[in-house]
XYZ file of C-alpha atoms in Angstrom:
542
model
C 9.307 53.163 94.146
C 12.742 53.386 95.623
C 13.681 51.974 98.639
C 16.084 54.263 101.442
C 18.199 52.896 103.497
C 19.913 54.403 105.715
C 23.297 52.607 106.921
C 26.552 53.082 109.519
C 29.446 51.105 109.649
C 28.206 48.904 111.638
C 25.433 47.462 109.667
C 26.326 48.410 106.128
C 27.878 44.646 104.894
C 24.385 43.240 106.714
C 22.500 44.987 104.229
C 24.482 45.324 101.297
C 23.608 41.182 101.969
C 20.548 42.096 101.266
C 20.132 44.503 98.696
C 17.201 44.348 95.887
C 15.861 46.217 93.392
C 15.194 49.640 93.921
C 17.341 49.963 97.300
C 19.299 53.114 98.101
C 21.722 53.026 100.896
C 22.543 56.163 102.302
C 25.520 55.905 103.572
C 25.765 57.370 107.206
C 28.803 60.536 107.194
C 31.142 58.304 108.510
C 34.100 55.977 108.276
C 34.496 52.719 106.318
C 37.548 51.681 106.918
C 36.820 48.005 105.835
C 36.818 46.168 102.674
C 32.681 46.257 101.378
C 31.013 43.964 98.859
C 28.334 43.821 96.819
C 27.867 40.375 95.318
C 24.976 38.612 93.510
C 22.354 41.344 93.714
C 20.715 42.680 90.654
C 18.634 45.847 90.036
C 16.405 46.638 86.906
C 16.406 49.925 84.286
C 13.942 51.553 86.381
C 14.960 50.185 89.731
C 18.765 50.253 90.054
C 20.371 49.536 93.222
C 22.047 52.648 94.222
C 24.504 53.367 96.747
C 25.284 56.987 97.617
C 26.980 59.386 100.975
C 28.874 62.322 99.916
C 29.472 62.701 103.635
C 30.783 59.458 104.257
C 34.394 58.010 104.096
C 35.478 54.764 102.463
C 38.386 52.762 102.864
C 41.676 52.718 105.403
C 42.911 55.854 104.815
C 46.372 54.992 104.354
C 48.480 57.678 102.804
C 51.039 56.689 100.378
C 54.652 57.165 102.535
C 52.585 54.543 104.849
C 52.124 51.830 101.830
C 54.962 52.805 99.892
C 57.666 49.802 101.625
C 54.780 47.404 101.290
C 53.792 47.914 97.659
C 58.137 47.602 96.389
C 58.338 44.607 98.595
C 55.221 43.376 97.155
C 56.735 43.987 93.346
C 59.376 42.241 94.517
C 58.133 39.379 95.089
C 56.838 39.357 91.922
C 60.149 39.936 89.934
C 61.918 37.466 92.147
C 58.932 34.636 90.825
C 59.695 35.651 87.600
C 56.990 37.996 86.801
C 56.622 41.837 85.720
C 57.305 43.542 89.328
C 53.506 45.422 90.306
C 50.621 45.734 92.160
C 48.214 44.380 89.422
C 47.618 40.673 90.302
C 46.437 41.914 94.338
C 43.359 44.856 92.489
C 41.285 42.752 93.810
C 42.135 43.671 96.982
C 40.037 46.536 96.892
C 37.612 48.935 99.489
C 34.507 48.019 97.236
C 33.672 44.814 95.127
C 30.888 44.570 93.106
C 30.759 40.871 91.907
C 27.907 39.418 89.390
C 25.632 42.227 89.592
C 23.743 43.965 87.290
C 22.084 47.251 87.151
C 24.194 48.976 90.046
C 24.486 52.967 90.699
C 27.643 54.170 92.346
C 26.767 58.274 93.363
C 28.165 60.724 95.547
C 30.705 58.957 97.471
C 34.912 59.236 98.816
C 37.432 56.319 98.457
C 40.195 57.471 101.076
C 43.542 56.038 100.846
C 42.840 52.656 98.831
C 45.544 50.973 98.666
C 45.801 49.321 95.766
C 41.991 49.709 94.688
C 39.124 51.679 95.719
C 36.336 49.956 93.233
C 36.476 46.926 91.599
C 33.618 45.265 89.091
C 33.798 41.878 89.202
C 31.200 39.952 85.666
C 28.841 42.751 86.107
C 26.539 44.193 83.864
C 25.166 48.254 83.299
C 26.362 50.020 85.603
C 27.255 53.924 86.505
C 29.509 55.484 88.768
C 29.015 59.072 89.119
C 30.424 61.794 91.262
C 32.988 59.541 92.795
C 35.895 60.974 94.195
C 39.024 58.779 94.699
C 42.295 60.256 96.663
C 45.546 57.734 96.774
C 45.464 54.227 95.400
C 47.296 51.996 92.684
C 44.268 51.784 91.160
C 41.274 53.774 91.325
C 38.390 51.554 89.497
C 38.684 48.151 87.920
C 36.625 46.015 85.904
C 37.052 42.496 84.665
C 35.738 39.356 83.774
C 34.577 38.306 80.173
C 30.912 39.257 80.193
C 31.220 42.301 82.133
C 29.778 45.236 79.810
C 28.149 48.801 79.765
C 29.510 50.672 82.336
C 29.328 54.433 82.909
C 32.131 56.432 84.696
C 31.191 59.853 84.209
C 31.884 63.280 86.072
C 34.538 61.297 88.911
C 38.057 63.095 89.827
C 41.071 60.655 90.660
C 44.151 62.084 92.518
C 46.687 59.590 92.793
C 49.394 61.395 94.304
C 48.117 64.024 96.460
C 51.175 65.436 97.799
C 50.951 68.308 94.815
C 48.487 71.031 94.089
C 46.000 68.050 92.433
C 43.131 69.319 95.149
C 43.487 72.965 93.602
C 43.502 72.004 89.663
C 40.258 69.490 90.397
C 38.992 72.645 92.182
C 39.494 75.380 88.689
C 38.766 72.516 86.564
C 35.213 72.451 88.258
C 34.647 75.718 89.610
C 35.822 77.344 86.267
C 36.931 74.505 82.794
C 40.461 74.984 82.831
C 43.531 74.492 85.033
C 46.462 75.997 86.073
C 49.667 74.644 85.089
C 51.895 75.990 87.170
C 54.454 73.677 89.050
C 52.865 72.482 92.429
C 54.564 75.481 95.218
C 55.895 72.256 96.576
C 57.886 69.545 94.991
C 55.479 66.765 94.038
C 56.482 63.064 94.976
C 55.120 61.482 91.946
C 56.471 64.745 88.914
C 59.015 65.761 90.189
C 60.649 63.887 92.861
C 60.957 60.001 91.135
C 62.358 58.550 88.230
C 59.734 56.842 85.900
C 61.553 53.462 86.531
C 61.166 53.731 89.848
C 57.528 53.028 88.979
C 57.677 50.870 86.051
C 60.829 49.538 85.225
C 62.023 45.315 85.532
C 65.416 43.736 86.025
C 65.176 42.798 82.668
C 65.738 46.195 81.531
C 68.296 46.828 84.147
C 66.076 48.307 86.912
C 65.010 45.731 89.583
C 62.849 46.593 92.063
C 64.679 48.472 95.077
C 62.789 48.088 97.589
C 64.044 50.976 100.141
C 63.649 53.861 97.092
C 61.037 52.828 94.737
C 57.846 54.046 94.287
C 55.912 50.791 92.934
C 52.633 51.363 94.494
C 51.983 54.227 91.671
C 52.050 51.650 89.071
C 48.552 51.757 88.279
C 45.390 53.716 86.198
C 42.439 55.830 86.923
C 40.549 52.700 85.250
C 42.296 49.211 84.285
C 40.040 46.430 82.137
C 41.055 43.244 81.858
C 39.685 41.670 78.825
C 35.627 43.393 79.433
C 33.272 42.766 77.034
C 33.285 46.605 76.683
C 30.342 48.879 75.797
C 32.443 51.438 78.550
C 31.499 55.421 78.421
C 34.074 57.282 80.312
C 33.399 60.922 80.556
C 33.971 64.402 81.952
C 36.267 62.692 84.694
C 39.340 64.615 86.233
C 42.032 62.440 86.674
C 45.175 64.306 88.696
C 48.941 63.761 89.051
C 48.513 59.848 87.801
C 51.054 57.885 86.770
C 48.188 56.116 84.307
C 44.606 57.212 83.753
C 42.819 54.326 80.980
C 44.250 51.452 80.597
C 42.757 48.253 78.583
C 43.725 44.942 78.627
C 42.936 42.020 75.929
C 45.083 38.999 75.796
C 41.858 36.123 74.586
C 42.727 33.551 72.641
C 43.555 34.615 69.065
C 39.895 33.210 67.364
C 38.331 35.178 70.336
C 40.006 38.668 70.854
C 37.192 40.641 68.624
C 34.520 39.367 71.417
C 36.483 41.977 73.708
C 37.362 45.530 74.355
C 35.067 46.988 72.421
C 32.837 50.053 71.684
C 34.577 52.530 74.190
C 34.152 56.243 74.296
C 35.909 58.613 76.075
C 35.381 61.700 76.293
C 35.171 65.421 78.121
C 37.619 64.183 80.412
C 40.764 66.536 82.025
C 44.129 64.488 82.067
C 46.894 65.877 84.224
C 50.497 65.421 85.037
C 50.210 61.704 83.560
C 53.983 60.712 84.197
C 53.049 57.239 81.599
C 50.028 56.875 79.375
C 46.903 58.565 79.543
C 45.252 56.486 77.177
C 46.337 52.796 76.188
C 44.532 50.325 74.885
C 46.506 47.172 75.094
C 46.707 43.871 72.842
C 43.155 44.362 71.377
C 40.875 46.690 70.385
C 37.853 47.928 68.019
C 35.768 50.551 67.673
C 37.138 53.345 70.621
C 36.186 57.095 70.350
C 38.169 59.658 71.837
C 37.061 63.210 71.673
C 36.682 66.633 73.336
C 39.626 66.074 76.220
C 41.937 68.086 77.465
C 45.207 66.720 78.003
C 47.799 68.836 79.910
C 51.822 67.438 81.005
C 50.733 63.771 79.623
C 54.183 62.055 78.683
C 51.976 60.115 76.494
C 48.596 60.953 75.341
C 47.871 57.990 73.385
C 49.523 54.208 73.621
C 48.269 52.478 70.696
C 51.063 49.720 71.125
C 48.203 47.052 69.549
C 49.020 44.241 68.249
C 46.157 44.161 65.944
C 42.652 47.316 65.945
C 40.577 48.925 63.840
C 37.663 51.511 64.135
C 39.396 54.877 66.326
C 38.289 58.278 66.124
C 40.383 60.641 67.832
C 39.190 64.302 67.494
C 38.186 67.429 68.839
C 41.352 67.026 71.652
C 43.581 69.187 73.495
C 46.786 69.683 74.687
C 49.629 71.218 76.141
C 53.137 70.025 77.443
C 54.346 72.955 79.775
C 56.426 70.738 82.417
C 58.764 68.003 82.150
C 58.581 65.272 84.441
C 60.961 63.612 86.979
C 64.176 64.853 89.102
C 67.207 65.505 87.565
C 68.098 62.312 85.077
C 64.624 61.397 84.365
C 65.101 59.725 80.489
C 61.392 59.424 80.538
C 60.398 63.146 80.240
C 60.127 64.171 76.579
C 57.642 62.099 75.597
C 55.771 61.860 72.113
C 51.906 62.096 71.535
C 51.432 58.337 69.978
C 53.356 55.481 71.153
C 53.603 52.474 68.634
C 54.277 49.096 67.898
C 56.767 47.250 65.808
C 53.729 45.486 64.358
C 50.717 44.719 64.221
C 47.611 43.620 62.308
C 45.129 46.176 60.539
C 41.061 45.392 61.527
C 39.488 48.602 60.165
C 40.980 52.346 60.121
C 42.558 54.660 62.540
C 41.679 58.439 62.300
C 43.247 61.327 64.016
C 41.815 64.377 62.841
C 40.851 67.722 63.814
C 42.674 68.044 66.932
C 44.850 70.864 68.823
C 48.747 70.217 70.435
C 50.865 73.882 71.648
C 53.492 70.460 72.309
C 56.939 70.070 72.966
C 57.122 66.535 71.437
C 57.631 64.603 68.983
C 53.813 63.100 66.784
C 55.174 59.488 66.611
C 58.904 59.617 66.929
C 59.685 55.452 65.961
C 57.506 52.524 64.391
C 54.522 52.113 62.767
C 51.205 51.579 62.689
C 48.927 50.654 59.657
C 46.122 52.297 58.903
C 46.400 55.730 60.655
C 45.039 58.679 58.867
C 46.013 62.084 60.388
C 44.708 65.436 58.742
C 43.628 68.839 60.130
C 45.226 68.906 62.346
C 47.106 72.153 64.155
C 50.625 71.073 65.857
C 52.404 74.401 67.186
C 55.850 73.119 69.084
C 56.111 75.894 71.693
C 58.210 76.802 74.364
C 56.363 77.210 78.203
C 55.992 81.144 77.206
C 54.660 80.830 74.126
C 57.043 81.434 71.768
C 58.514 78.760 69.113
C 59.696 76.229 70.726
C 64.332 76.024 70.711
C 65.714 73.180 68.770
C 62.159 71.436 68.445
C 61.922 67.850 68.691
C 61.443 65.937 64.927
C 57.825 64.989 64.146
C 59.055 61.103 63.084
C 62.212 60.957 65.344
C 65.744 61.198 65.560
C 66.538 59.814 62.773
C 64.455 60.888 60.157
C 67.008 61.513 57.767
C 67.924 58.295 56.660
C 67.229 56.353 54.091
C 64.296 53.460 53.569
C 66.277 51.141 51.406
C 62.886 48.753 49.818
C 65.961 45.731 49.143
C 65.709 45.862 53.068
C 64.956 42.702 55.094
C 62.171 42.564 57.136
C 64.164 42.474 60.418
C 66.702 45.598 58.868
C 63.756 47.773 57.932
C 62.256 47.072 62.240
C 65.231 47.786 63.859
C 65.522 51.196 61.501
C 62.403 52.306 62.770
C 63.528 51.401 66.563
C 64.422 56.010 66.305
C 62.656 56.785 63.724
C 58.283 56.262 62.642
C 57.866 54.081 59.628
C 58.271 55.814 55.577
C 56.133 52.920 54.743
C 53.025 54.428 54.287
C 51.989 53.107 51.321
C 52.263 49.430 52.339
C 51.138 50.264 55.935
C 47.936 52.638 54.369
C 49.285 55.807 56.396
C 48.003 58.985 55.743
C 49.210 62.735 56.867
C 46.787 65.287 55.538
C 45.695 68.961 55.704
C 47.883 69.198 59.217
C 49.494 72.212 60.040
C 52.560 71.893 61.919
C 55.137 74.660 63.081
C 58.442 72.684 62.717
C 60.819 73.760 60.362
C 61.675 70.220 58.647
C 57.464 70.317 58.075
C 56.515 69.408 55.401
C 59.134 69.654 52.609
C 62.026 68.362 54.524
C 60.370 65.114 55.867
C 58.922 64.490 52.188
C 62.820 65.158 50.372
C 63.964 62.374 53.179
C 61.173 59.855 52.098
C 57.711 60.595 54.410
C 54.751 60.873 51.618
C 53.078 63.631 53.491
C 49.853 64.703 51.590
C 49.993 68.100 49.256
C 47.348 70.124 51.462
C 49.583 69.510 54.900
C 51.797 72.766 55.280
C 54.409 74.459 57.756
C 54.148 78.287 59.039
C 52.835 79.844 62.111
C 50.072 79.252 64.430
C 47.973 82.322 65.940
C 45.802 81.662 68.935
C 43.381 83.751 70.410
C 45.976 83.134 73.520
C 48.613 81.109 74.597
C 47.168 80.509 78.368
C 48.336 77.079 79.045
C 45.588 74.935 80.629
C 42.655 77.390 79.839
C 40.832 75.442 76.666
C 39.696 78.646 74.892
C 43.256 79.592 74.480
C 43.409 77.398 72.198
C 41.646 79.027 69.019
C 43.388 79.914 66.145
C 43.220 83.078 64.786
C 42.030 83.281 60.797
C 42.788 79.169 60.810
C 42.772 77.724 57.484
C 40.110 75.828 56.242
C 40.596 71.772 56.676
C 40.759 69.165 53.643
C 38.161 66.836 53.140
C 37.976 63.248 53.966
C 35.843 60.561 54.221
C 35.973 58.863 57.846
C 34.925 55.045 57.310
C 32.361 54.068 60.638
C 32.442 50.699 61.944
C 28.956 49.444 60.676
C 30.611 50.518 57.269
C 28.843 53.408 56.380
C 30.927 56.667 55.805
C 31.331 60.422 56.912
C 32.810 63.105 56.154
C 33.976 65.375 59.213
C 34.355 68.783 56.850
C 31.522 70.590 55.988
C 32.417 73.666 53.161
C 33.090 76.056 56.742
C 35.626 73.470 58.574
C 38.545 74.729 59.387
C 41.989 72.823 61.325
C 42.473 72.012 64.562
C 39.734 70.793 66.954
C 37.413 74.576 68.009
C 35.131 75.061 64.789
C 34.026 78.430 66.537
C 32.835 78.941 69.714
C 32.418 74.425 69.619
C 34.432 71.992 69.486
C 34.092 69.664 65.782
C 31.725 67.181 66.954
C 30.138 63.763 64.982
C 28.579 60.817 65.576
C 31.239 58.316 65.260
C 29.801 55.978 68.533
C 26.661 54.210 67.076
C 25.920 52.442 70.951
C 26.196 55.676 72.949
C 22.462 56.432 72.072
C 21.857 53.429 73.474
C 23.524 53.014 76.463
C 22.739 53.632 79.001
C 19.452 54.395 78.114
C 17.632 57.800 78.993
C 15.632 55.508 81.939
C 18.726 54.233 84.038
C 21.347 57.442 83.595
C 19.143 60.498 84.506
C 17.942 57.859 88.251
C 19.938 59.777 91.230
C 20.680 59.261 94.748
C 18.737 62.961 94.899
C 21.320 63.877 97.042
C 22.050 67.109 95.234
C 25.831 66.972 94.689
C 26.789 67.405 91.231
C 30.788 68.726 92.415
C 33.356 66.135 93.289
């Protein structure tokens, strides 16, 4: 039985301090400017502790312009102390802290102007964050703690920079599953008026903090995790006008890195105007599935600069590149699909297959990534109006023509890969097979330059049902070629194939996006009983 508890700003903290299994806290339609804490409380799968109240506004409602200088000053203090400038060390300064809790649901809540953080989880297990609306803030949701695991974040929306047309985009995606890619009617702060280095530059690179003009408050993420156990599902969320979206760190000791940041599912999300990285596992990560997401104007959809990783499955995603970010003189504007490290350890394969991109950006313009298998993807290099790209960026970087001398030292090879993707595919277990790319150099010129692209990869024009940017179904291919058969090895050692006799290249397979079960823990978490529990407010949109 659920115990419905009506709370208001004057009694909510005392009520949370007494929370027990089955309590459902309904926040009255009021402002809750003071930080809230839920600590040491436990529900159960059938009787979780629930916080809800869609008419309530949690947070101090501080605007970016009000917080901007403070964030710059705090970042400068970090830099002066020898650390990388940013607000990361203050992420626990949150509007809602949930600590040492289990079986918790946060649902139908609104957070406004929470700088730096809206929601912060510390050492929590079995948590659902559903239908939560967050506006502003450096971080929307943070998670830390070695034992933090089993988190579900679904149907939430975050607009970090509210100066643009983010609200219109969120509404359009919710109602029609499409986003208008036109630039904001007024120039937005993060996308149009701010240099990348004003958010994330550092003195070591020649960009020290400028207290009067920087925008360090934006240097955050929709979901930021520090060395958590994993078992995380992030699905059907809308992230708009943000610097980063999903960002995991794993700095555990070498003998324990595989205990963290494992078993992650990222599916069905919209990433719109992301100035840096949309999906970024750092350091070490294991067994991730990234599928059915939509990337619209993302500088780098996938930043895979990991020291070690294994068993990644990236498929059925759609992406458009329409508007370049930044003011005049922006060096961080062209982007690429994948950002890779200098070197890494491989603990399993990484599959990127049956995705569709309508872009004007490199696939991988530098460095290397072992165990990378790229197949059956459809990539159209196009201008915003839909015509073939004029002077398209090179698929493998600006210095793709330079030869790779097998007698070169390891240091020289890595130096040469600063401006091109590696050519040492056999040694590193890299394959590109069955892809169709609209690029004048693909595949023949790249093969002649030393890239061993597979025999079933091809160039040539792709024909789309439409080229309406932001409309997922417009990226269905007309008469697409059949896909190349390829086995996919799962983390448990089983092999499956995503290719049937009628499978075609690209994300769309008829009226559906390609789908297969690469994420076995999905059937166990959160569990039918727990997932079906709702606050019952009737609110389904954010």
